[in-house]
Amino acid sequence: MKRSRLIQTEGLPDPEAFGPGAVLVYDRRLTRGLRRFAAWSRRFPARYPVQAGEALKAVDAFPEHARKLVKLAGGFSRRESVLVCAGGGSVGDFGGFAASVLRRGIGLVHIPSTWLAAIDSAHGGKTALNVAGAKNQIGTFYPADAVHLVKNLLFSQPPARAPEALSEFIKVALIDGGPWAKRILTSSLRGADLVWTHLKSAIRAKMRVVEVDPEETGGHRQILNFGHTLGHVLEAHHGLPHGSAVAQGQLFALDWSRIKVGLTDDDHAAFRDLLIRHTGQKPGPGALPRIPRRTFLTLLGRDKKSVALTGVTFVFLKGLGRPVRRRVIHEEVAEQAAAHGWI
Ligand SMILES: NC(=O)c1ccc[n+]([C@@H]2O[C@H](COP(=O)([O-])OP(=O)(O)OC[C@H]3O[C@@H](n4cnc5c(N)ncnc54)[C@H](O)[C@@H]3O)[C@@H](O)[C@H]2O)c1
Ligand SMILES: [Zn+2]
């Protein structure tokens, strides 16, 4: 898979660097909230403001977007044309898809504006559109030429957003286990400062996994689903935000890993504390009502990691940087979830 150039800077890149055929696709909210962004956006030869969110990714809306983008990019060759996508994951998924199909693939640059996009969705090349409300049913693998990580833009988010993103960030640290992950275990930094300091390391760790299995054919990329088996159920049933759901899913997976793959008590305590400290999640359902068993099993069956109809590939953790994929039957997951009070 093509490697995207990673550029980490304080301020937004010079628009002229993207050439005369650049089209800025951006979350229009950014020009409202950020004066500097508005002035910067006007320096692009062509601009395409969009409303962030799942509706942007609706396949039905795509022909109209395509018509406008083709017009904006008109007059430039395929090689000169580049979409520069500034925004969160929805803008990146939409813009990435558009770049991958316009004239069979034009240039693509991501400038993520949310922590989720900076850590996760801008990397790995997945683009996506939604079909009739079903997420990510259409898409391509199309890595960006470059991803710009811009401090001023990312820190313009409300600080309360950071704990949500920390869930995926810690997930990558736990499954990677490199020196940066060890530093995180004892770091006194919090929230956005912690993410910013180790952002490139976290991205490179994700990319090491993706490069082994770029198109999700070999199974290795499944280790990135650590915490997501229960997480997706909680997201679907209780409507928990993705980060919170995945933090709960990781706490659950850590507990189960002691029995299944011999995660030591010391490691278990250290990883559990790390998740609680940075995501603000308290383990367990708390005040959430129990999920009916049948509903739970149905939701589990819908999980994309499901194997056939009876089992899922569950990601356990044997130690720092030692994820283990194991096939488990749905009933076994339900039993564990019941023991934790989720069912
Ligand atoms: N391609 C992938 O690998 C991948 C991975 C994970 C998620 N995703 C996709 O990413 C999307 C979710 O990501 P997201 O939460 O970044 O989406 P988003 O683009 O919908 O942004 C969420 C909200 O934050 C606002 N926003 C963006 N930047 C801001 C800023 N700097 N300050 C204040 N508000 C800001 C947006 O206007 C929007 O209201 C989903 O569509 C999901 O499917 C894709
Ligand atoms: Zn996730």
mmCIF file of C-alpha atoms and ligand atoms in Angstrom:
data_model
loop_
_atom_site.group_PDB
_atom_site.id
_atom_site.type_symbol
_atom_site.label_atom_id
_atom_site.label_comp_id
_atom_site.label_asym_id
_atom_site.label_seq_id
_atom_site.Cartn_x
_atom_site.Cartn_y
_atom_site.Cartn_z
ATOM 1 C CA MET A 1 0.000 0.000 0.000
ATOM 2 C CA LYS A 2 1.170 3.488 -0.837
ATOM 3 C CA ARG A 3 2.490 5.345 2.216
ATOM 4 C CA SER A 4 1.005 8.760 2.924
ATOM 5 C CA ARG A 5 3.496 11.458 3.869
ATOM 6 C CA LEU A 6 2.880 12.542 7.476
ATOM 7 C CA ILE A 7 3.491 16.186 8.201
ATOM 8 C CA GLN A 8 3.031 17.525 11.740
ATOM 9 C CA THR A 9 3.026 21.328 12.076
ATOM 10 C CA GLU A 10 1.737 24.190 14.208
ATOM 11 C CA GLY A 11 -0.118 25.966 11.418
ATOM 12 C CA LEU A 12 -2.011 25.218 8.208
ATOM 13 C CA PRO A 13 0.099 24.432 5.104
ATOM 14 C CA ASP A 14 0.597 26.962 2.322
ATOM 15 C CA PRO A 15 -2.287 26.466 -0.177
ATOM 16 C CA GLU A 16 0.045 27.245 -3.069
ATOM 17 C CA ALA A 17 2.024 24.105 -2.289
ATOM 18 C CA PHE A 18 -0.857 22.025 -3.677
ATOM 19 C CA GLY A 19 -0.683 23.631 -7.107
ATOM 20 C CA PRO A 20 -3.209 25.423 -9.324
ATOM 21 C CA GLY A 21 -5.438 22.330 -9.671
ATOM 22 C CA ALA A 22 -6.193 22.052 -5.941
ATOM 23 C CA VAL A 23 -9.782 21.963 -4.718
ATOM 24 C CA LEU A 24 -10.304 22.468 -0.997
ATOM 25 C CA VAL A 25 -13.125 20.243 0.267
ATOM 26 C CA TYR A 26 -13.850 21.435 3.786
ATOM 27 C CA ASP A 27 -16.258 21.266 6.688
ATOM 28 C CA ARG A 28 -18.034 24.635 6.455
ATOM 29 C CA ARG A 29 -18.225 24.736 10.223
ATOM 30 C CA LEU A 30 -14.490 25.388 10.309
ATOM 31 C CA THR A 31 -14.804 28.742 8.554
ATOM 32 C CA ARG A 32 -17.483 29.808 11.012
ATOM 33 C CA GLY A 33 -15.537 28.911 14.115
ATOM 34 C CA LEU A 34 -12.026 29.815 13.024
ATOM 35 C CA ARG A 35 -11.127 33.185 11.498
ATOM 36 C CA ARG A 36 -7.691 32.013 10.446
ATOM 37 C CA PHE A 37 -9.179 29.010 8.662
ATOM 38 C CA ALA A 38 -11.580 31.206 6.683
ATOM 39 C CA ALA A 39 -8.775 33.440 5.418
ATOM 40 C CA TRP A 40 -6.655 30.395 4.610
ATOM 41 C CA SER A 41 -9.457 28.675 2.678
ATOM 42 C CA ARG A 42 -9.859 31.716 0.412
ATOM 43 C CA ARG A 43 -6.309 31.283 -0.822
ATOM 44 C CA PHE A 44 -7.251 28.044 -2.646
ATOM 45 C CA PRO A 45 -7.942 28.273 -6.379
ATOM 46 C CA ALA A 46 -11.234 26.369 -5.840
ATOM 47 C CA ARG A 47 -13.282 25.587 -2.744
ATOM 48 C CA TYR A 48 -16.062 23.145 -1.946
ATOM 49 C CA PRO A 49 -17.668 23.646 1.477
ATOM 50 C CA VAL A 50 -19.673 20.706 2.822
ATOM 51 C CA GLN A 51 -21.859 19.950 5.812
ATOM 52 C CA ALA A 52 -20.077 17.298 7.929
ATOM 53 C CA GLY A 53 -21.964 14.206 9.024
ATOM 54 C CA GLU A 54 -23.365 10.953 7.707
ATOM 55 C CA ALA A 55 -25.655 12.675 5.160
ATOM 56 C CA LEU A 56 -22.537 13.870 3.332
ATOM 57 C CA LYS A 57 -21.644 10.213 2.806
ATOM 58 C CA ALA A 58 -25.087 9.276 1.377
ATOM 59 C CA VAL A 59 -24.662 7.614 -2.003
ATOM 60 C CA ASP A 60 -27.822 9.302 -3.315
ATOM 61 C CA ALA A 61 -26.221 12.706 -2.876
ATOM 62 C CA PHE A 62 -23.012 11.722 -4.631
ATOM 63 C CA PRO A 63 -23.944 12.410 -8.294
ATOM 64 C CA GLU A 64 -24.631 16.061 -7.461
ATOM 65 C CA HIS A 65 -21.354 16.373 -5.548
ATOM 66 C CA ALA A 66 -19.520 14.701 -8.447
ATOM 67 C CA ARG A 67 -21.057 17.103 -10.947
ATOM 68 C CA LYS A 68 -19.882 20.124 -8.942
ATOM 69 C CA LEU A 69 -16.434 18.724 -8.218
ATOM 70 C CA VAL A 70 -15.828 17.850 -11.860
ATOM 71 C CA LYS A 71 -16.703 21.423 -12.738
ATOM 72 C CA LEU A 72 -14.385 22.835 -10.062
ATOM 73 C CA ALA A 73 -11.501 20.623 -11.176
ATOM 74 C CA GLY A 74 -12.201 21.342 -14.861
ATOM 75 C CA GLY A 75 -9.357 22.658 -16.962
ATOM 76 C CA PHE A 76 -6.728 20.703 -15.087
ATOM 77 C CA SER A 77 -5.248 17.353 -16.002
ATOM 78 C CA ARG A 78 -5.733 14.299 -13.832
ATOM 79 C CA ARG A 79 -2.192 14.708 -12.522
ATOM 80 C CA GLU A 80 -2.669 18.361 -11.643
ATOM 81 C CA SER A 81 -5.956 17.823 -9.836
ATOM 82 C CA VAL A 82 -5.907 17.295 -6.099
ATOM 83 C CA LEU A 83 -8.628 17.267 -3.469
ATOM 84 C CA VAL A 84 -7.446 18.710 -0.165
ATOM 85 C CA CYS A 85 -9.910 17.498 2.465
ATOM 86 C CA ALA A 86 -10.092 19.488 5.700
ATOM 87 C CA GLY A 87 -12.495 18.180 8.307
ATOM 88 C CA GLY A 88 -13.448 15.173 10.386
ATOM 89 C CA GLY A 89 -13.918 11.553 9.349
ATOM 90 C CA SER A 90 -17.055 12.186 7.315
ATOM 91 C CA VAL A 91 -15.320 14.779 5.138
ATOM 92 C CA GLY A 92 -12.314 12.481 4.743
ATOM 93 C CA ASP A 93 -14.414 9.439 3.827
ATOM 94 C CA PHE A 94 -16.429 11.455 1.305
ATOM 95 C CA GLY A 95 -13.503 13.402 -0.161
ATOM 96 C CA GLY A 96 -11.306 10.309 -0.261
ATOM 97 C CA PHE A 97 -13.976 8.434 -2.191
ATOM 98 C CA ALA A 98 -14.471 11.333 -4.585
ATOM 99 C CA ALA A 99 -10.715 11.630 -5.233
ATOM 100 C CA SER A 100 -10.478 7.891 -5.866
ATOM 101 C CA VAL A 101 -13.128 7.884 -8.606
ATOM 102 C CA LEU A 102 -12.830 11.321 -10.234
ATOM 103 C CA ARG A 103 -11.019 10.672 -13.518
ATOM 104 C CA ARG A 104 -10.118 7.238 -12.091
ATOM 105 C CA GLY A 105 -8.151 8.765 -9.254
ATOM 106 C CA ILE A 106 -6.743 12.241 -8.655
ATOM 107 C CA GLY A 107 -4.460 13.593 -5.917
ATOM 108 C CA LEU A 108 -5.656 13.433 -2.311
ATOM 109 C CA VAL A 109 -4.497 15.255 0.806
ATOM 110 C CA HIS A 110 -6.097 14.962 4.237
ATOM 111 C CA ILE A 111 -6.044 17.715 6.846
ATOM 112 C CA PRO A 112 -7.967 16.114 9.711
ATOM 113 C CA SER A 113 -9.760 18.520 12.058
ATOM 114 C CA THR A 114 -11.031 16.027 14.649
ATOM 115 C CA TRP A 115 -8.959 13.763 16.878
ATOM 116 C CA LEU A 116 -10.764 10.749 15.484
ATOM 117 C CA ALA A 117 -9.750 11.665 11.957
ATOM 118 C CA ALA A 118 -6.189 12.584 13.011
ATOM 119 C CA ILE A 119 -5.613 9.304 14.811
ATOM 120 C CA ASP A 120 -7.653 6.953 12.732
ATOM 121 C CA SER A 121 -9.739 7.710 9.679
ATOM 122 C CA ALA A 122 -7.244 9.816 7.691
ATOM 123 C CA HIS A 123 -4.835 6.863 7.613
ATOM 124 C CA GLY A 124 -5.115 3.426 6.105
ATOM 125 C CA GLY A 125 -6.795 4.428 2.878
ATOM 126 C CA LYS A 126 -10.390 3.448 3.545
ATOM 127 C CA THR A 127 -12.955 5.683 1.880
ATOM 128 C CA ALA A 128 -16.697 5.240 2.261
ATOM 129 C CA LEU A 129 -20.238 6.167 1.324
ATOM 130 C CA ASN A 130 -23.462 5.057 3.018
ATOM 131 C CA VAL A 131 -26.339 3.282 1.284
ATOM 132 C CA ALA A 132 -29.888 3.699 2.579
ATOM 133 C CA GLY A 133 -28.605 4.502 6.048
ATOM 134 C CA ALA A 134 -26.253 1.502 6.158
ATOM 135 C CA LYS A 135 -22.777 2.843 6.875
ATOM 136 C CA ASN A 136 -19.756 2.389 4.649
ATOM 137 C CA GLN A 137 -21.388 0.038 2.116
ATOM 138 C CA ILE A 138 -19.558 1.577 -0.820
ATOM 139 C CA GLY A 139 -15.915 2.474 -0.763
ATOM 140 C CA THR A 140 -12.426 2.183 -2.093
ATOM 141 C CA PHE A 141 -8.936 1.746 -0.699
ATOM 142 C CA TYR A 142 -7.226 5.006 -1.581
ATOM 143 C CA PRO A 143 -4.452 6.279 0.720
ATOM 144 C CA ALA A 144 -3.811 10.017 0.679
ATOM 145 C CA ASP A 145 -0.617 11.363 -0.839
ATOM 146 C CA ALA A 146 -0.087 13.342 2.372
ATOM 147 C CA VAL A 147 -1.741 13.842 5.729
ATOM 148 C CA HIS A 148 -1.130 17.155 7.497
ATOM 149 C CA LEU A 149 -1.490 17.113 11.279
ATOM 150 C CA VAL A 150 -2.044 20.741 12.217
ATOM 151 C CA LYS A 151 -1.877 21.692 15.868
ATOM 152 C CA ASN A 152 -3.902 24.918 15.627
ATOM 153 C CA LEU A 153 -6.722 23.152 13.813
ATOM 154 C CA LEU A 154 -6.860 20.111 16.086
ATOM 155 C CA PHE A 155 -6.658 22.185 19.258
ATOM 156 C CA SER A 156 -9.581 24.306 18.057
ATOM 157 C CA GLN A 157 -11.863 21.439 19.112
ATOM 158 C CA PRO A 158 -13.551 21.630 22.480
ATOM 159 C CA PRO A 159 -11.224 19.914 25.040
ATOM 160 C CA ALA A 160 -14.099 17.640 26.049
ATOM 161 C CA ARG A 161 -13.658 15.777 22.747
ATOM 162 C CA ALA A 162 -10.250 14.401 23.619
ATOM 163 C CA PRO A 163 -11.346 11.609 26.005
ATOM 164 C CA GLU A 164 -13.472 10.102 23.215
ATOM 165 C CA ALA A 165 -10.465 9.924 20.909
ATOM 166 C CA LEU A 166 -8.186 8.585 23.614
ATOM 167 C CA SER A 167 -9.980 5.281 23.504
ATOM 168 C CA GLU A 168 -8.702 4.444 19.984
ATOM 169 C CA PHE A 169 -5.348 6.017 20.790
ATOM 170 C CA ILE A 170 -4.825 3.774 23.823
ATOM 171 C CA LYS A 171 -6.077 0.799 21.837
ATOM 172 C CA VAL A 172 -3.270 1.294 19.330
ATOM 173 C CA ALA A 173 -0.748 1.718 22.149
ATOM 174 C CA LEU A 174 -1.870 -1.523 23.828
ATOM 175 C CA ILE A 175 -1.705 -3.626 20.690
ATOM 176 C CA ASP A 176 1.561 -2.041 19.465
ATOM 177 C CA GLY A 177 3.540 -2.013 22.676
ATOM 178 C CA GLY A 178 6.473 0.004 21.287
ATOM 179 C CA PRO A 179 8.594 2.406 23.368
ATOM 180 C CA TRP A 180 6.001 5.176 22.912
ATOM 181 C CA ALA A 181 3.305 2.889 24.365
ATOM 182 C CA LYS A 182 5.481 2.256 27.427
ATOM 183 C CA ARG A 183 5.914 6.008 27.860
ATOM 184 C CA ILE A 184 2.149 6.516 27.738
ATOM 185 C CA LEU A 185 1.663 4.117 30.626
ATOM 186 C CA THR A 186 3.554 6.468 32.920
ATOM 187 C CA SER A 187 3.003 9.833 31.224
ATOM 188 C CA SER A 188 1.660 12.729 33.248
ATOM 189 C CA LEU A 189 0.249 14.370 30.104
ATOM 190 C CA ARG A 190 -3.509 14.397 29.682
ATOM 191 C CA GLY A 191 -6.115 14.723 26.941
ATOM 192 C CA ALA A 192 -5.166 16.551 23.764
ATOM 193 C CA ASP A 193 -1.573 17.113 24.960
ATOM 194 C CA LEU A 194 -1.003 13.379 25.337
ATOM 195 C CA VAL A 195 -2.458 12.652 21.884
ATOM 196 C CA TRP A 196 -0.524 15.448 20.168
ATOM 197 C CA THR A 197 2.794 14.373 21.706
ATOM 198 C CA HIS A 198 2.484 10.777 20.538
ATOM 199 C CA LEU A 199 0.286 11.295 17.481
ATOM 200 C CA LYS A 200 2.850 10.282 14.859
ATOM 201 C CA SER A 201 3.869 7.203 16.855
ATOM 202 C CA ALA A 202 0.248 6.112 17.147
ATOM 203 C CA ILE A 203 -0.356 6.600 13.426
ATOM 204 C CA ARG A 204 2.801 4.697 12.483
ATOM 205 C CA ALA A 205 1.723 1.882 14.806
ATOM 206 C CA LYS A 206 -1.642 1.683 13.067
ATOM 207 C CA MET A 207 0.073 1.742 9.680
ATOM 208 C CA ARG A 208 2.381 -1.128 10.639
ATOM 209 C CA VAL A 209 -0.744 -3.235 11.131
ATOM 210 C CA VAL A 210 -2.460 -1.967 7.986
ATOM 211 C CA GLU A 211 0.599 -2.613 5.802
ATOM 212 C CA VAL A 212 0.606 -6.302 6.714
ATOM 213 C CA ASP A 213 -3.006 -6.622 5.597
ATOM 214 C CA PRO A 214 -3.847 -3.548 3.500
ATOM 215 C CA GLU A 215 -7.152 -4.755 2.104
ATOM 216 C CA GLU A 216 -8.319 -6.793 5.077
ATOM 217 C CA THR A 217 -7.845 -10.121 3.411
ATOM 218 C CA GLY A 218 -5.363 -11.845 5.701
ATOM 219 C CA GLY A 219 -7.043 -11.168 9.015
ATOM 220 C CA HIS A 220 -4.132 -9.358 10.683
ATOM 221 C CA ARG A 221 -5.914 -6.009 10.444
ATOM 222 C CA GLN A 222 -8.539 -7.501 12.781
ATOM 223 C CA ILE A 223 -6.281 -6.745 15.760
ATOM 224 C CA LEU A 224 -7.335 -3.115 15.279
ATOM 225 C CA ASN A 225 -10.774 -4.296 16.359
ATOM 226 C CA PHE A 226 -9.556 -4.752 19.919
ATOM 227 C CA GLY A 227 -12.447 -3.604 22.112
ATOM 228 C CA HIS A 228 -14.822 -3.359 19.156
ATOM 229 C CA THR A 229 -16.793 -6.619 19.518
ATOM 230 C CA LEU A 230 -18.663 -5.511 22.628
ATOM 231 C CA GLY A 231 -18.097 -1.880 21.632
ATOM 232 C CA HIS A 232 -20.207 -2.159 18.470
ATOM 233 C CA VAL A 233 -23.045 -3.803 20.401
ATOM 234 C CA LEU A 234 -23.052 -0.995 22.980
ATOM 235 C CA GLU A 235 -22.895 1.623 20.255
ATOM 236 C CA ALA A 236 -25.834 0.070 18.391
ATOM 237 C CA HIS A 237 -28.029 -0.740 21.366
ATOM 238 C CA HIS A 238 -27.337 2.014 23.879
ATOM 239 C CA GLY A 239 -26.264 4.656 21.399
ATOM 240 C CA LEU A 240 -22.964 5.178 23.220
ATOM 241 C CA PRO A 241 -20.454 7.329 21.324
ATOM 242 C CA HIS A 242 -17.938 5.146 19.482
ATOM 243 C CA GLY A 243 -15.004 6.046 21.736
ATOM 244 C CA SER A 244 -16.888 5.366 24.968
ATOM 245 C CA ALA A 245 -18.255 2.089 23.608
ATOM 246 C CA VAL A 246 -14.793 0.958 22.525
ATOM 247 C CA ALA A 247 -13.317 1.923 25.908
ATOM 248 C CA GLN A 248 -15.923 -0.313 27.579
ATOM 249 C CA GLY A 249 -15.179 -3.018 25.022
ATOM 250 C CA GLN A 250 -11.471 -2.863 25.847
ATOM 251 C CA LEU A 251 -12.112 -3.055 29.598
ATOM 252 C CA PHE A 252 -14.251 -6.115 28.916
ATOM 253 C CA ALA A 253 -11.611 -7.673 26.649
ATOM 254 C CA LEU A 254 -8.912 -7.065 29.282
ATOM 255 C CA ASP A 255 -10.948 -8.858 31.956
ATOM 256 C CA TRP A 256 -11.588 -11.801 29.677
ATOM 257 C CA SER A 257 -7.936 -11.894 28.563
ATOM 258 C CA ARG A 258 -6.866 -12.942 32.061
ATOM 259 C CA ILE A 259 -8.794 -16.181 31.712
ATOM 260 C CA LYS A 260 -8.389 -16.781 27.996
ATOM 261 C CA VAL A 261 -4.785 -15.876 27.235
ATOM 262 C CA GLY A 262 -3.131 -15.401 30.617
ATOM 263 C CA LEU A 263 -2.866 -11.612 30.857
ATOM 264 C CA THR A 264 -1.125 -11.081 34.205
ATOM 265 C CA ASP A 265 -2.871 -9.319 37.087
ATOM 266 C CA ASP A 266 -0.255 -6.551 37.064
ATOM 267 C CA ASP A 267 -0.659 -5.856 33.354
ATOM 268 C CA HIS A 268 -4.412 -6.080 33.664
ATOM 269 C CA ALA A 269 -4.444 -3.492 36.437
ATOM 270 C CA ALA A 270 -2.043 -1.170 34.610
ATOM 271 C CA PHE A 271 -3.970 -1.233 31.289
ATOM 272 C CA ARG A 272 -7.315 -0.928 33.023
ATOM 273 C CA ASP A 273 -6.145 2.110 34.985
ATOM 274 C CA LEU A 274 -4.742 3.665 31.830
ATOM 275 C CA LEU A 275 -8.094 3.366 30.059
ATOM 276 C CA ILE A 276 -10.113 4.637 32.993
ATOM 277 C CA ARG A 277 -7.753 7.551 33.628
ATOM 278 C CA HIS A 278 -7.756 8.847 30.058
ATOM 279 C CA THR A 279 -11.216 7.989 28.722
ATOM 280 C CA GLY A 280 -13.109 8.842 31.894
ATOM 281 C CA GLN A 281 -15.135 5.632 31.506
ATOM 282 C CA LYS A 282 -16.103 3.697 34.599
ATOM 283 C CA PRO A 283 -16.045 -0.040 33.885
ATOM 284 C CA GLY A 284 -19.345 -1.829 33.438
ATOM 285 C CA PRO A 285 -22.890 -0.900 32.557
ATOM 286 C CA GLY A 286 -23.412 1.438 35.528
ATOM 287 C CA ALA A 287 -26.946 2.779 35.184
ATOM 288 C CA LEU A 288 -27.470 1.336 31.681
ATOM 289 C CA PRO A 289 -30.254 -1.269 31.499
ATOM 290 C CA ARG A 290 -29.303 -4.852 30.709
ATOM 291 C CA ILE A 291 -29.478 -5.824 27.017
ATOM 292 C CA PRO A 292 -31.914 -8.692 26.310
ATOM 293 C CA ARG A 293 -29.873 -11.780 25.458
ATOM 294 C CA ARG A 294 -31.485 -12.279 22.051
ATOM 295 C CA THR A 295 -30.889 -8.672 21.083
ATOM 296 C CA PHE A 296 -27.294 -8.998 22.178
ATOM 297 C CA LEU A 297 -26.764 -12.115 20.064
ATOM 298 C CA THR A 298 -28.421 -10.505 17.050
ATOM 299 C CA LEU A 299 -26.240 -7.431 17.331
ATOM 300 C CA LEU A 300 -23.153 -9.585 17.735
ATOM 301 C CA GLY A 301 -24.107 -11.458 14.571
ATOM 302 C CA ARG A 302 -24.148 -8.196 12.686
ATOM 303 C CA ASP A 303 -20.635 -7.345 13.761
ATOM 304 C CA LYS A 304 -18.368 -7.180 10.735
ATOM 305 C CA LYS A 305 -15.824 -9.481 12.329
ATOM 306 C CA SER A 306 -18.374 -12.261 12.558
ATOM 307 C CA VAL A 307 -17.263 -15.559 11.173
ATOM 308 C CA ALA A 308 -20.136 -17.561 9.693
ATOM 309 C CA LEU A 309 -23.147 -17.336 11.916
ATOM 310 C CA THR A 310 -21.979 -18.761 15.170
ATOM 311 C CA GLY A 311 -18.655 -17.209 15.966
ATOM 312 C CA VAL A 312 -16.611 -14.038 16.062
ATOM 313 C CA THR A 313 -12.897 -13.416 15.953
ATOM 314 C CA PHE A 314 -12.327 -11.832 19.325
ATOM 315 C CA VAL A 315 -9.150 -9.886 20.018
ATOM 316 C CA PHE A 316 -7.543 -10.615 23.394
ATOM 317 C CA LEU A 317 -4.395 -9.132 24.894
ATOM 318 C CA LYS A 318 -1.687 -11.317 26.367
ATOM 319 C CA GLY A 319 0.523 -8.399 27.353
ATOM 320 C CA LEU A 320 1.626 -5.004 26.061
ATOM 321 C CA GLY A 321 1.954 -5.306 22.273
ATOM 322 C CA ARG A 322 0.758 -8.905 22.285
ATOM 323 C CA PRO A 323 -2.748 -9.082 20.819
ATOM 324 C CA VAL A 324 -4.150 -12.560 20.211
ATOM 325 C CA ARG A 325 -6.979 -13.335 17.791
ATOM 326 C CA ARG A 326 -9.227 -16.186 18.870
ATOM 327 C CA ARG A 327 -12.374 -17.554 17.390
ATOM 328 C CA VAL A 328 -15.109 -17.636 20.040
ATOM 329 C CA ILE A 329 -18.732 -18.641 19.703
ATOM 330 C CA HIS A 330 -21.423 -16.014 20.185
ATOM 331 C CA GLU A 331 -22.802 -17.789 23.250
ATOM 332 C CA GLU A 332 -19.441 -17.527 24.963
ATOM 333 C CA VAL A 333 -19.311 -13.765 24.421
ATOM 334 C CA ALA A 334 -22.868 -13.499 25.739
ATOM 335 C CA GLU A 335 -21.935 -15.500 28.835
ATOM 336 C CA GLN A 336 -19.049 -13.148 29.611
ATOM 337 C CA ALA A 337 -21.185 -10.095 28.914
ATOM 338 C CA ALA A 338 -23.840 -11.444 31.277
ATOM 339 C CA ALA A 339 -21.214 -11.966 33.982
ATOM 340 C CA HIS A 340 -20.245 -8.307 33.580
ATOM 341 C CA GLY A 341 -23.854 -7.129 33.853
ATOM 342 C CA TRP A 342 -24.265 -6.060 30.226
ATOM 343 C CA ILE A 343 -26.951 -8.679 29.584
HETATM 344 N N1 LIG B 1 -12.032 5.667 6.921
HETATM 345 C C1 LIG B 1 -11.804 5.141 8.119
HETATM 346 O O1 LIG B 1 -10.881 4.343 8.299
HETATM 347 C C2 LIG B 1 -12.681 5.556 9.260
HETATM 348 C C3 LIG B 1 -12.343 5.156 10.561
HETATM 349 C C4 LIG B 1 -13.139 5.586 11.615
HETATM 350 C C5 LIG B 1 -14.252 6.379 11.352
HETATM 351 N N2 LIG B 1 -14.556 6.748 10.089
HETATM 352 C C6 LIG B 1 -15.708 7.629 9.795
HETATM 353 O O2 LIG B 1 -15.457 8.884 10.404
HETATM 354 C C7 LIG B 1 -16.697 9.519 10.701
HETATM 355 C C8 LIG B 1 -16.658 10.042 12.130
HETATM 356 O O3 LIG B 1 -15.556 10.896 12.301
HETATM 357 P P1 LIG B 1 -15.686 12.374 12.918
HETATM 358 O O4 LIG B 1 -16.316 12.306 14.258
HETATM 359 O O5 LIG B 1 -14.375 13.036 12.773
HETATM 360 O O6 LIG B 1 -16.770 12.944 11.898
HETATM 361 P P2 LIG B 1 -17.382 14.284 11.407
HETATM 362 O O7 LIG B 1 -16.676 14.714 10.190
HETATM 363 O O8 LIG B 1 -18.842 14.021 11.254
HETATM 364 O O9 LIG B 1 -17.143 15.357 12.574
HETATM 365 C C9 LIG B 1 -17.904 15.313 13.760
HETATM 366 C C10 LIG B 1 -18.365 16.734 14.132
HETATM 367 O O10 LIG B 1 -17.258 17.549 14.490
HETATM 368 C C11 LIG B 1 -17.325 18.804 13.818
HETATM 369 N N3 LIG B 1 -15.948 19.310 13.711
HETATM 370 C C12 LIG B 1 -14.981 18.943 12.844
HETATM 371 N N4 LIG B 1 -13.827 19.567 13.121
HETATM 372 C C13 LIG B 1 -14.057 20.365 14.203
HETATM 373 C C14 LIG B 1 -13.251 21.262 14.978
HETATM 374 N N5 LIG B 1 -11.949 21.438 14.703
HETATM 375 N N6 LIG B 1 -13.840 21.887 16.024
HETATM 376 C C15 LIG B 1 -15.139 21.705 16.321
HETATM 377 N N7 LIG B 1 -15.944 20.861 15.633
HETATM 378 C C16 LIG B 1 -15.407 20.195 14.589
HETATM 379 C C17 LIG B 1 -18.035 18.491 12.541
HETATM 380 O O11 LIG B 1 -18.624 19.643 11.969
HETATM 381 C C18 LIG B 1 -19.075 17.475 13.000
HETATM 382 O O12 LIG B 1 -20.191 18.126 13.544
HETATM 383 C C19 LIG B 1 -17.776 8.497 10.466
HETATM 384 O O13 LIG B 1 -18.421 8.748 9.239
HETATM 385 C C20 LIG B 1 -17.005 7.175 10.392
HETATM 386 O O14 LIG B 1 -17.656 6.215 9.597
HETATM 387 C C21 LIG B 1 -13.789 6.348 9.039
HETATM 388 ZN ZN ZN B 2 -13.105 2.260 16.314
#
